[in-house]
Amino acid sequence: MDYGDYEGVMGLEVHAHLLTESKIFCGCSTKFGAEPNSHTCPTCMGLPGALPVLNRKVVEFAIKLGLALHCSINPRSVFARKNYYYPDLPKGYQISQYEEPICGNGWLDIVMDGKTKRIRILRIHMEEDAGKLVHERTIDTSSYSMVDYNRSSTPLLEIVSEPDLRTPEEATAYLKTLRDILMYLEICDGNMEEGSFRCDANVSVRKKGDEAFGTRAELKNLNSFRYIERSLDYEIDRQIALIKKGGSVVQETRLFNAEQGVTYSMRGKEEAHDYRYFPEPDLLPVTVDETWVEEVRKTLPELPMEKMERFMKDYGLPRYDVEILASDRELASYFEAVLKLFPEAKTVSNFIMTELLRELKDGNVSPKDSPVTPARLAELLTLIKDGTISNKIGKEIFPEIYRTGASPRDYVKQKGLLQISDEGAIEGIIDAVIARSPKEVADFRAGKEKLIGFFVGQVMRETKGKANPALLNELLLKKLKA
Ligand code: ADP
Ligand code: MG
Ligand code: ZN
């Protein structure tokens, strides 16, 4: 998007739920969707006297992400109490990190229209999530709220970027790239509907060429890609219009109303919280030594961006393909598994991106659970390549093979779909078609060569699409030009 003489300036704060079995400071399960308040204990309910014990896995995941985002991993970091009152926060404070976070000074590269842009990461810190308020309205319209503490003390990483993003598209690209990395690392499921990946955006605008940043507004709780771009775009437009009218942007927290497509003020600066941060006295500073960092480094998988580069270089695939194939770790390994058995990258890529992904998306199935295994897909592609069936039939039977999990070779045999590559058989049909189409034959011979399509169509109809297309073309031309 273009904003004329102005430009947007955005820094994002992303909250990612971690895929640990248990919560950050107690042994309760982190499983989503359980009976309300069934995953609770004195610690995550904030009962007096209960003490937090840090989950080692959370630190490991923070180091993992820190390394993937090229951050420095601080040998010492400190938990702090962020004080505020809300019914979903039973202790009256959230345990977070403030002045001394676990990771700092990293970066993440995003690619837009083939161009790479580096977005700096300010910090990554560990913290606990709050519980959840459930609002109910009874029939007599009186309303009340209930609190579910299952989410209370679920581990989060907060990833804070520098204000390096300039357009809503860049912000979206940043979020998608970051989400892919979290999922690749298998430390977050990336589920936005369940709130496992949420974003607050700080937005300001300035005249192009200006050094100084403008005053920023904070947009809270952007939790769907569909709305993020729209809300940022709206907010940038709003601020520019305000400034052009001679007004000034005020520092405040705003929310996005998806129905009306507008942002509105939730609270101003004067109502802003003073969190009175101070070091958490119940937890020791976290120390991470070099050995631990190196241990974690060894577990890092190849990351999406590296994989994309490798797929382009080694397999000669276009960026469009690799962005789809490599953005999902499972899909990438599916692709490479097929390739081992059927080493024609573009053919495999095409089939996966169209036929396979359609089925997987329809059923919300992940590639590793695909009823058509990589071996089966390679089998199908081989049948097409060696001429046993036509490409068209290959695509047609795919949904059925997907549904039944049948072997493509058996299926084709059973249904009599073998491609007709027998010259005599095809010639017979061509002769019949030519005999009953004197007008088209005359037109073709008079120069209307486009009519070849008509003849191909006729023969294909007779053979139910099974005639070998290359052979059919060759024979047709020979007969028509004779
Ligand atoms: P706070 O603690 O008040 O949230 P931070 O300094 O931690 O403030 O910044 C939070 C986020 O705001 C960061 O992502 C940062 O990049 C972003 N940010 C800071 N200044 C601006 C600005 N003028 N315009 C847009 N984003 C900004
Ligand atoms: Mg903030
Ligand atoms: Zn608990």
Short mmCIF file of C-alpha atoms and ligand atoms in Angstrom, two decimals:
data_model
loop_
_atom_site.label_atom_id
_atom_site.label_comp_id
_atom_site.label_asym_id
_atom_site.label_seq_id
_atom_site.Cartn_x
_atom_site.Cartn_y
_atom_site.Cartn_z
CA MET A 1 0.00 0.00 0.00
CA ASP A 2 1.15 3.52 -0.73
CA TYR A 3 0.52 6.48 1.54
CA GLY A 4 1.74 9.35 -0.64
CA ASP A 5 4.11 11.69 1.21
CA TYR A 6 3.72 9.65 4.37
CA GLU A 7 4.77 6.23 5.51
CA GLY A 8 3.73 3.91 8.29
CA VAL A 9 6.07 2.79 11.07
CA MET A 10 5.23 -0.41 12.89
CA GLY A 11 6.75 -2.53 15.62
CA LEU A 12 5.04 -5.77 16.58
CA GLU A 13 4.73 -7.59 19.88
CA VAL A 14 3.87 -11.24 19.27
CA HIS A 15 2.72 -13.65 21.93
CA ALA A 16 3.33 -17.33 21.21
CA HIS A 17 1.93 -20.12 23.38
CA LEU A 18 4.54 -22.80 23.92
CA LEU A 19 3.97 -26.47 23.21
CA THR A 20 5.13 -27.66 26.61
CA GLU A 21 3.21 -30.43 28.35
CA SER A 22 2.93 -28.45 31.56
CA LYS A 23 2.59 -24.81 32.55
CA ILE A 24 5.47 -22.43 33.15
CA PHE A 25 5.50 -22.44 36.97
CA CYS A 26 3.55 -25.58 37.97
CA GLY A 27 2.86 -29.11 36.73
CA CYS A 28 -0.67 -28.50 35.40
CA SER A 29 -1.44 -29.51 31.82
CA THR A 30 -1.47 -26.89 29.06
CA LYS A 31 -4.00 -28.78 26.93
CA PHE A 32 -6.50 -26.51 25.19
CA GLY A 33 -10.24 -27.04 25.47
CA ALA A 34 -10.46 -29.01 28.73
CA GLU A 35 -13.35 -28.72 31.22
CA PRO A 36 -13.07 -25.20 32.75
CA ASN A 37 -10.78 -25.02 35.79
CA SER A 38 -9.81 -28.69 35.55
CA HIS A 39 -6.14 -27.87 34.87
CA THR A 40 -5.43 -25.83 37.95
CA CYS A 41 -3.53 -25.97 41.22
CA PRO A 42 -2.74 -23.52 44.03
CA THR A 43 0.17 -22.03 42.06
CA CYS A 44 -1.65 -21.19 38.82
CA MET A 45 -4.71 -20.10 40.83
CA GLY A 46 -2.49 -17.66 42.69
CA LEU A 47 -3.40 -18.91 46.14
CA PRO A 48 -1.45 -17.29 49.00
CA GLY A 49 1.78 -19.06 49.83
CA ALA A 50 1.99 -21.10 46.63
CA LEU A 51 5.40 -20.86 45.00
CA PRO A 52 6.38 -20.91 41.32
CA VAL A 53 8.96 -23.39 40.00
CA LEU A 54 10.33 -22.63 36.52
CA ASN A 55 9.71 -25.19 33.76
CA ARG A 56 13.10 -25.91 32.19
CA LYS A 57 11.49 -26.66 28.81
CA VAL A 58 10.31 -23.05 28.55
CA VAL A 59 13.88 -21.80 28.81
CA GLU A 60 14.99 -24.36 26.24
CA PHE A 61 12.29 -23.20 23.81
CA ALA A 62 13.25 -19.56 24.38
CA ILE A 63 16.87 -20.37 23.57
CA LYS A 64 15.76 -22.28 20.49
CA LEU A 65 13.77 -19.36 19.14
CA GLY A 66 16.50 -16.91 20.15
CA LEU A 67 19.03 -18.86 18.08
CA ALA A 68 16.67 -19.15 15.11
CA LEU A 69 16.20 -15.37 15.21
CA HIS A 70 19.94 -14.68 15.54
CA CYS A 71 19.58 -13.18 19.00
CA SER A 72 22.13 -13.04 21.73
CA ILE A 73 21.17 -15.42 24.53
CA ASN A 74 21.70 -13.65 27.82
CA PRO A 75 23.63 -15.74 30.34
CA ARG A 76 21.50 -14.17 33.06
CA SER A 77 17.88 -13.06 32.85
CA VAL A 78 15.40 -12.07 35.50
CA PHE A 79 11.68 -12.62 36.03
CA ALA A 80 9.71 -9.58 37.14
CA ARG A 81 6.25 -8.94 38.49
CA LYS A 82 4.01 -6.86 36.24
CA ASN A 83 1.35 -5.58 38.60
CA TYR A 84 -2.24 -5.00 37.61
CA TYR A 85 -5.61 -6.16 38.78
CA TYR A 86 -7.99 -8.17 36.64
CA PRO A 87 -10.22 -11.11 37.60
CA ASP A 88 -8.39 -13.45 35.20
CA LEU A 89 -5.11 -12.66 36.99
CA PRO A 90 -5.58 -14.13 40.46
CA LYS A 91 -2.19 -13.13 41.90
CA GLY A 92 -2.68 -9.46 41.03
CA TYR A 93 0.50 -9.59 38.96
CA GLN A 94 1.81 -11.42 35.93
CA ILE A 95 5.24 -13.01 36.09
CA SER A 96 7.12 -11.75 33.05
CA GLN A 97 10.58 -10.46 32.19
CA TYR A 98 11.33 -6.78 31.91
CA GLU A 99 14.74 -5.16 32.17
CA GLU A 100 16.67 -8.38 31.69
CA PRO A 101 14.95 -10.63 29.12
CA ILE A 102 16.40 -13.95 27.98
CA CYS A 103 17.14 -12.93 24.37
CA GLY A 104 17.97 -9.66 22.64
CA ASN A 105 19.22 -8.07 19.43
CA GLY A 106 18.26 -10.48 16.70
CA TRP A 107 16.75 -10.28 13.26
CA LEU A 108 14.34 -11.95 10.91
CA ASP A 109 14.50 -11.70 7.12
CA ILE A 110 11.25 -11.34 5.23
CA VAL A 111 10.87 -11.67 1.47
CA MET A 112 8.49 -9.41 -0.45
CA ASP A 113 8.24 -9.66 -4.25
CA GLY A 114 11.53 -11.53 -4.27
CA LYS A 115 13.31 -8.82 -2.26
CA THR A 116 14.70 -9.53 1.19
CA LYS A 117 14.27 -7.09 4.05
CA ARG A 118 15.78 -7.51 7.48
CA ILE A 119 13.56 -6.78 10.47
CA ARG A 120 15.41 -6.38 13.74
CA ILE A 121 14.21 -8.14 16.87
CA LEU A 122 14.48 -6.04 20.00
CA ARG A 123 13.95 -8.79 22.57
CA ILE A 124 12.31 -12.09 23.40
CA HIS A 125 11.10 -12.77 26.89
CA MET A 126 9.32 -15.51 28.81
CA GLU A 127 6.09 -14.94 30.67
CA GLU A 128 2.88 -16.56 31.84
CA ASP A 129 -0.54 -16.09 30.26
CA ALA A 130 -3.58 -14.97 32.25
CA GLY A 131 -6.80 -16.95 32.68
CA LYS A 132 -9.85 -16.37 30.53
CA LEU A 133 -13.08 -14.53 31.26
CA VAL A 134 -16.26 -16.07 29.89
CA HIS A 135 -19.14 -13.64 29.58
CA GLU A 136 -22.68 -14.97 29.85
CA ARG A 137 -25.99 -13.27 29.39
CA THR A 138 -29.08 -14.91 30.91
CA ILE A 139 -32.58 -14.87 29.44
CA ASP A 140 -33.68 -11.98 31.67
CA THR A 141 -30.69 -10.10 30.15
CA SER A 142 -28.77 -9.78 33.39
CA SER A 143 -25.20 -10.71 32.65
CA TYR A 144 -22.34 -12.16 34.57
CA SER A 145 -18.83 -13.38 33.93
CA MET A 146 -17.00 -16.52 34.87
CA VAL A 147 -13.30 -17.18 35.05
CA ASP A 148 -11.54 -20.20 33.59
CA TYR A 149 -8.03 -20.57 35.02
CA ASN A 150 -6.97 -23.39 32.70
CA ARG A 151 -4.99 -20.90 30.62
CA SER A 152 -3.54 -19.23 33.70
CA SER A 153 0.26 -19.66 33.70
CA THR A 154 0.42 -21.17 30.23
CA PRO A 155 3.94 -20.40 28.99
CA LEU A 156 4.39 -17.64 26.45
CA LEU A 157 7.24 -16.14 24.54
CA GLU A 158 6.82 -12.49 23.67
CA ILE A 159 8.77 -11.48 20.60
CA VAL A 160 9.20 -7.72 20.21
CA SER A 161 10.40 -6.26 16.92
CA GLU A 162 12.11 -2.94 16.33
CA PRO A 163 9.92 -0.40 14.51
CA ASP A 164 11.31 -1.52 11.13
CA LEU A 165 8.06 -2.37 9.36
CA ARG A 166 6.73 0.20 6.93
CA THR A 167 3.61 -1.27 5.34
CA PRO A 168 0.79 -3.59 6.45
CA GLU A 169 2.05 -6.09 3.85
CA GLU A 170 5.47 -6.12 5.47
CA ALA A 171 3.86 -6.63 8.86
CA THR A 172 1.90 -9.59 7.52
CA ALA A 173 4.98 -11.08 5.87
CA TYR A 174 6.86 -10.70 9.16
CA LEU A 175 4.10 -12.43 11.10
CA LYS A 176 3.78 -15.28 8.63
CA THR A 177 7.53 -15.83 8.56
CA LEU A 178 7.75 -15.75 12.33
CA ARG A 179 4.82 -18.13 12.68
CA ASP A 180 6.40 -20.57 10.19
CA ILE A 181 9.61 -20.53 12.22
CA LEU A 182 7.79 -21.18 15.51
CA MET A 183 6.00 -24.11 13.92
CA TYR A 184 9.19 -25.43 12.30
CA LEU A 185 10.88 -25.38 15.67
CA GLU A 186 7.88 -27.29 17.04
CA ILE A 187 7.61 -24.92 19.97
CA CYS A 188 4.23 -23.35 19.08
CA ASP A 189 1.27 -24.73 17.11
CA GLY A 190 0.61 -21.33 15.51
CA ASN A 191 -3.13 -21.70 16.00
CA MET A 192 -4.53 -18.18 15.84
CA GLU A 193 -8.14 -19.12 16.52
CA GLU A 194 -7.17 -20.69 19.83
CA GLY A 195 -4.96 -17.72 20.64
CA SER A 196 -1.66 -19.61 20.42
CA PHE A 197 -0.26 -16.88 18.19
CA ARG A 198 -1.44 -13.32 18.83
CA CYS A 199 -0.12 -9.92 18.00
CA ASP A 200 -0.23 -6.35 19.30
CA ALA A 201 0.89 -3.71 16.83
CA ASN A 202 2.45 -0.33 17.57
CA VAL A 203 1.67 2.03 14.73
CA SER A 204 2.81 5.54 13.94
CA VAL A 205 3.25 7.57 10.76
CA ARG A 206 5.76 10.14 9.56
CA LYS A 207 6.57 12.18 6.47
CA LYS A 208 8.77 10.19 4.12
CA GLY A 209 12.38 11.21 4.70
CA ASP A 210 11.81 12.27 8.31
CA GLU A 211 14.17 10.78 10.88
CA ALA A 212 12.04 11.13 13.98
CA PHE A 213 9.19 8.76 14.69
CA GLY A 214 5.68 9.98 15.27
CA THR A 215 3.58 9.24 18.33
CA ARG A 216 2.33 5.66 18.24
CA ALA A 217 -0.96 4.01 18.98
CA GLU A 218 -1.09 0.39 20.06
CA LEU A 219 -3.55 -1.99 18.38
CA LYS A 220 -4.40 -4.84 20.69
CA ASN A 221 -5.22 -8.47 20.00
CA LEU A 222 -4.87 -8.85 16.27
CA ASN A 223 -5.53 -12.54 15.91
CA SER A 224 -6.29 -13.27 12.29
CA PHE A 225 -4.24 -12.55 9.19
CA ARG A 226 -7.37 -11.36 7.45
CA TYR A 227 -7.83 -8.51 9.92
CA ILE A 228 -4.24 -7.58 10.60
CA GLU A 229 -3.61 -5.98 7.24
CA ARG A 230 -6.96 -4.22 7.20
CA SER A 231 -6.64 -2.85 10.70
CA LEU A 232 -3.08 -1.59 10.17
CA ASP A 233 -4.05 0.03 6.89
CA TYR A 234 -7.04 1.70 8.52
CA GLU A 235 -4.92 2.94 11.41
CA ILE A 236 -2.22 4.39 9.17
CA ASP A 237 -4.83 6.16 7.04
CA ARG A 238 -6.52 7.48 10.18
CA GLN A 239 -3.31 8.94 11.58
CA ILE A 240 -2.31 10.53 8.27
CA ALA A 241 -5.75 12.14 7.87
CA LEU A 242 -5.58 13.40 11.43
CA ILE A 243 -2.17 15.01 10.92
CA LYS A 244 -3.20 16.53 7.58
CA LYS A 245 -6.14 18.18 9.33
CA GLY A 246 -3.70 19.76 11.77
CA GLY A 247 -4.41 17.36 14.60
CA SER A 248 -1.97 15.10 16.36
CA VAL A 249 -1.91 11.42 17.16
CA VAL A 250 -2.30 10.60 20.84
CA GLN A 251 -0.58 7.69 22.52
CA GLU A 252 -3.33 5.25 23.33
CA THR A 253 -4.48 1.66 23.08
CA ARG A 254 -6.97 0.90 20.31
CA LEU A 255 -9.02 -2.09 19.26
CA PHE A 256 -10.14 -3.15 15.79
CA ASN A 257 -13.80 -3.64 15.02
CA ALA A 258 -13.87 -6.19 12.23
CA GLU A 259 -17.51 -5.62 11.26
CA GLN A 260 -17.10 -1.91 10.72
CA GLY A 261 -13.46 -2.17 9.66
CA VAL A 262 -12.36 0.62 12.01
CA THR A 263 -10.10 0.98 15.04
CA TYR A 264 -11.38 2.73 18.16
CA SER A 265 -9.84 3.94 21.38
CA MET A 266 -9.86 1.47 24.27
CA ARG A 267 -7.88 3.52 26.75
CA GLY A 268 -5.78 6.68 26.58
CA LYS A 269 -2.41 7.49 28.06
CA GLU A 270 -3.91 8.87 31.26
CA GLU A 271 -5.56 5.50 31.87
CA ALA A 272 -2.43 3.62 30.88
CA HIS A 273 -1.22 1.13 33.42
CA ASP A 274 1.70 1.79 35.67
CA TYR A 275 2.79 -1.78 36.16
CA ARG A 276 5.31 -1.07 38.92
CA TYR A 277 7.61 -3.80 37.66
CA PHE A 278 10.00 -5.27 40.18
CA PRO A 279 12.10 -8.44 40.26
CA GLU A 280 10.13 -11.56 41.19
CA PRO A 281 11.38 -12.51 44.66
CA ASP A 282 10.14 -16.11 44.44
CA LEU A 283 12.32 -17.03 41.45
CA LEU A 284 16.09 -16.98 41.07
CA PRO A 285 17.62 -15.27 38.07
CA VAL A 286 17.77 -17.66 35.10
CA THR A 287 21.29 -18.64 34.13
CA VAL A 288 22.10 -20.17 30.77
CA ASP A 289 25.63 -21.32 30.09
CA GLU A 290 27.38 -21.77 26.77
CA THR A 291 27.10 -25.57 26.96
CA TRP A 292 23.32 -25.39 27.18
CA VAL A 293 23.14 -22.97 24.25
CA GLU A 294 25.32 -25.26 22.14
CA GLU A 295 23.23 -28.27 23.07
CA VAL A 296 20.10 -26.49 21.91
CA ARG A 297 21.82 -25.23 18.77
CA LYS A 298 22.43 -28.84 17.75
CA THR A 299 18.69 -29.52 17.80
CA LEU A 300 17.82 -26.69 15.39
CA PRO A 301 16.23 -27.98 12.19
CA GLU A 302 16.82 -26.44 8.79
CA LEU A 303 14.67 -23.28 8.90
CA PRO A 304 12.07 -22.28 6.30
CA MET A 305 14.17 -19.61 4.63
CA GLU A 306 17.18 -21.93 4.31
CA LYS A 307 14.97 -24.67 2.97
CA MET A 308 13.43 -22.34 0.39
CA GLU A 309 16.87 -21.28 -0.83
CA ARG A 310 17.97 -24.91 -1.04
CA PHE A 311 14.82 -26.00 -2.92
CA MET A 312 15.35 -23.22 -5.45
CA LYS A 313 19.02 -23.97 -5.88
CA ASP A 314 19.02 -27.78 -5.81
CA TYR A 315 15.72 -28.48 -7.52
CA GLY A 316 15.47 -25.42 -9.76
CA LEU A 317 11.99 -24.59 -8.49
CA PRO A 318 10.51 -21.09 -8.78
CA ARG A 319 10.06 -19.02 -5.60
CA TYR A 320 6.29 -19.34 -5.84
CA ASP A 321 6.56 -23.12 -5.46
CA VAL A 322 9.12 -23.16 -2.68
CA GLU A 323 7.21 -20.65 -0.63
CA ILE A 324 4.30 -23.06 -0.56
CA LEU A 325 6.32 -26.25 -0.20
CA ALA A 326 8.79 -25.07 2.41
CA SER A 327 6.56 -22.90 4.58
CA ASP A 328 5.28 -26.08 6.23
CA ARG A 329 7.89 -28.46 7.53
CA GLU A 330 5.76 -31.56 7.04
CA LEU A 331 4.83 -30.62 3.51
CA ALA A 332 8.49 -30.04 2.72
CA SER A 333 9.46 -33.48 3.95
CA TYR A 334 6.53 -35.02 2.06
CA PHE A 335 7.80 -33.33 -1.09
CA GLU A 336 11.33 -34.59 -0.58
CA ALA A 337 10.11 -38.09 0.17
CA VAL A 338 8.25 -38.22 -3.17
CA LEU A 339 11.27 -36.77 -4.90
CA LYS A 340 13.48 -39.63 -3.68
CA LEU A 341 11.27 -42.05 -5.65
CA PHE A 342 10.33 -39.79 -8.51
CA PRO A 343 13.13 -37.30 -9.08
CA GLU A 344 11.36 -34.71 -11.22
CA ALA A 345 10.96 -31.72 -8.92
CA LYS A 346 8.63 -29.54 -10.96
CA THR A 347 6.24 -32.39 -11.78
CA VAL A 348 6.08 -33.39 -8.12
CA SER A 349 5.69 -29.80 -6.99
CA ASN A 350 2.84 -29.15 -9.44
CA PHE A 351 0.95 -32.22 -8.37
CA ILE A 352 1.37 -31.48 -4.69
CA MET A 353 0.42 -27.82 -4.98
CA THR A 354 -2.76 -28.51 -6.90
CA GLU A 355 -4.17 -32.00 -6.43
CA LEU A 356 -2.75 -32.99 -3.04
CA LEU A 357 -3.10 -29.65 -1.25
CA ARG A 358 -6.71 -29.34 -2.39
CA GLU A 359 -7.58 -32.65 -0.71
CA LEU A 360 -5.51 -31.95 2.41
CA LYS A 361 -7.08 -28.53 2.86
CA ASP A 362 -10.60 -29.79 2.27
CA GLY A 363 -10.25 -32.29 5.07
CA ASN A 364 -7.91 -30.18 7.21
CA VAL A 365 -5.43 -33.05 7.12
CA SER A 366 -1.73 -32.57 7.70
CA PRO A 367 0.69 -33.94 5.06
CA LYS A 368 2.10 -36.60 7.36
CA ASP A 369 -1.40 -38.07 7.73
CA SER A 370 -2.16 -37.98 4.00
CA PRO A 371 -3.91 -41.19 2.93
CA VAL A 372 -1.84 -40.94 -0.23
CA THR A 373 1.66 -41.57 1.06
CA PRO A 374 4.73 -40.20 -0.75
CA ALA A 375 5.31 -43.70 -2.15
CA ARG A 376 1.77 -43.83 -3.58
CA LEU A 377 2.09 -40.41 -5.13
CA ALA A 378 5.40 -41.40 -6.71
CA GLU A 379 3.65 -44.53 -8.05
CA LEU A 380 0.92 -42.43 -9.61
CA LEU A 381 3.39 -40.01 -11.19
CA THR A 382 5.31 -42.96 -12.58
CA LEU A 383 2.15 -44.36 -14.19
CA ILE A 384 1.65 -41.01 -15.91
CA LYS A 385 5.25 -40.69 -16.94
CA ASP A 386 5.58 -44.15 -18.47
CA GLY A 387 2.36 -43.63 -20.40
CA THR A 388 0.28 -46.22 -18.55
CA ILE A 389 -2.33 -43.54 -17.93
CA SER A 390 -2.77 -40.04 -19.26
CA ASN A 391 -2.05 -36.98 -17.17
CA LYS A 392 -5.72 -36.11 -17.32
CA ILE A 393 -6.78 -39.46 -15.93
CA GLY A 394 -4.09 -39.21 -13.27
CA LYS A 395 -5.67 -36.03 -12.00
CA GLU A 396 -9.19 -37.37 -12.33
CA ILE A 397 -8.60 -40.48 -10.27
CA PHE A 398 -6.59 -38.74 -7.58
CA PRO A 399 -9.52 -37.79 -5.32
CA GLU A 400 -10.74 -41.39 -5.40
CA ILE A 401 -7.29 -42.76 -4.63
CA TYR A 402 -7.04 -40.22 -1.83
CA ARG A 403 -10.36 -41.31 -0.39
CA THR A 404 -9.75 -45.04 -0.64
CA GLY A 405 -6.00 -45.09 -0.03
CA ALA A 406 -5.77 -47.57 -2.92
CA SER A 407 -2.60 -48.33 -4.81
CA PRO A 408 -2.76 -46.26 -8.02
CA ARG A 409 -1.44 -49.19 -10.05
CA ASP A 410 -4.12 -51.58 -8.76
CA TYR A 411 -6.82 -48.96 -9.10
CA VAL A 412 -5.96 -48.23 -12.71
CA LYS A 413 -5.91 -51.91 -13.59
CA GLN A 414 -9.20 -52.57 -11.86
CA LYS A 415 -11.02 -49.69 -13.52
CA GLY A 416 -9.59 -50.36 -16.98
CA LEU A 417 -8.11 -46.91 -17.26
CA LEU A 418 -4.96 -47.94 -19.03
CA GLN A 419 -3.98 -45.44 -21.63
CA ILE A 420 -4.51 -46.59 -25.20
CA SER A 421 -1.13 -46.52 -26.89
CA ASP A 422 -2.00 -49.05 -29.51
CA GLU A 423 -1.65 -47.36 -32.90
CA GLY A 424 -4.16 -49.58 -34.65
CA ALA A 425 -6.85 -48.95 -32.05
CA ILE A 426 -6.44 -45.20 -32.14
CA GLU A 427 -6.31 -45.15 -35.96
CA GLY A 428 -9.59 -47.00 -36.12
CA ILE A 429 -11.30 -44.35 -34.05
CA ILE A 430 -9.67 -41.51 -35.96
CA ASP A 431 -10.92 -42.98 -39.24
CA ALA A 432 -14.45 -43.16 -37.88
CA VAL A 433 -14.32 -39.54 -36.68
CA ILE A 434 -12.93 -38.32 -39.99
CA ALA A 435 -15.56 -40.22 -41.92
CA ARG A 436 -18.42 -38.58 -40.06
CA SER A 437 -16.97 -35.04 -40.07
CA PRO A 438 -16.46 -34.12 -43.76
CA LYS A 439 -17.07 -30.41 -43.18
CA GLU A 440 -14.47 -30.11 -40.43
CA VAL A 441 -11.99 -32.10 -42.48
CA ALA A 442 -12.49 -29.77 -45.45
CA ASP A 443 -12.15 -26.68 -43.24
CA PHE A 444 -9.00 -28.05 -41.64
CA ARG A 445 -7.45 -28.78 -44.99
CA ALA A 446 -8.41 -25.26 -46.14
CA GLY A 447 -6.21 -23.87 -43.36
CA LYS A 448 -8.34 -23.82 -40.22
CA GLU A 449 -5.74 -25.69 -38.23
CA LYS A 450 -7.32 -24.81 -34.93
CA LEU A 451 -9.85 -27.55 -35.71
CA ILE A 452 -7.29 -30.09 -34.51
CA GLY A 453 -8.80 -29.50 -31.07
CA PHE A 454 -12.16 -30.66 -32.34
CA PHE A 455 -10.75 -33.94 -33.62
CA VAL A 456 -8.74 -34.57 -30.46
CA GLY A 457 -11.88 -33.95 -28.44
CA GLN A 458 -13.92 -36.40 -30.53
CA VAL A 459 -11.38 -39.19 -30.19
CA MET A 460 -10.92 -38.55 -26.48
CA ARG A 461 -14.66 -38.78 -26.01
CA GLU A 462 -14.79 -42.13 -27.75
CA THR A 463 -11.90 -43.43 -25.65
CA LYS A 464 -13.09 -41.84 -22.38
CA GLY A 465 -9.92 -39.78 -22.27
CA LYS A 466 -7.65 -42.77 -22.49
CA ALA A 467 -5.95 -42.21 -25.83
CA ASN A 468 -2.26 -41.43 -25.53
CA PRO A 469 -2.27 -37.70 -26.38
CA ALA A 470 1.12 -37.56 -28.07
CA LEU A 471 0.37 -40.54 -30.26
CA LEU A 472 -3.13 -39.28 -31.00
CA ASN A 473 -1.78 -35.94 -32.17
CA GLU A 474 0.79 -37.51 -34.38
CA LEU A 475 -1.68 -39.90 -36.04
CA LEU A 476 -4.33 -37.23 -36.46
CA LEU A 477 -1.99 -34.84 -38.23
CA LYS A 478 -0.74 -37.57 -40.47
CA LYS A 479 -4.29 -38.51 -41.53
CA LEU A 480 -5.65 -35.00 -41.86
CA LYS A 481 -2.72 -33.73 -43.88
CA ALA A 482 -2.67 -36.80 -46.06
P1 ADP B 1 6.36 -0.47 25.62
O1 ADP B 1 7.09 -1.12 26.72
O2 ADP B 1 5.68 0.79 25.99
O3 ADP B 1 5.43 -1.37 24.87
P2 ADP B 1 8.66 -0.67 23.87
O4 ADP B 1 9.81 0.28 23.76
O5 ADP B 1 8.92 -1.99 24.44
O6 ADP B 1 7.48 0.07 24.60
O7 ADP B 1 8.12 -0.84 22.41
C1 ADP B 1 7.11 -1.68 22.10
C2 ADP B 1 6.97 -1.79 20.60
O8 ADP B 1 6.67 -0.52 20.03
C3 ADP B 1 8.21 -2.28 19.88
O9 ADP B 1 7.80 -3.27 18.98
C4 ADP B 1 8.71 -1.08 19.14
O10 ADP B 1 9.31 -1.45 17.91
C5 ADP B 1 7.44 -0.31 18.87
N1 ADP B 1 7.62 1.11 18.70
C6 ADP B 1 8.33 1.97 19.47
N2 ADP B 1 8.22 3.22 19.03
C7 ADP B 1 7.39 3.20 17.96
C8 ADP B 1 6.87 4.19 17.07
N3 ADP B 1 7.14 5.47 17.19
N4 ADP B 1 6.07 3.78 16.08
C9 ADP B 1 5.75 2.47 15.94
N5 ADP B 1 6.21 1.51 16.73
C10 ADP B 1 7.01 1.85 17.74
MG MG B 2 4.00 -2.77 24.74
ZN ZN B 3 -1.14 -25.25 38.19
#
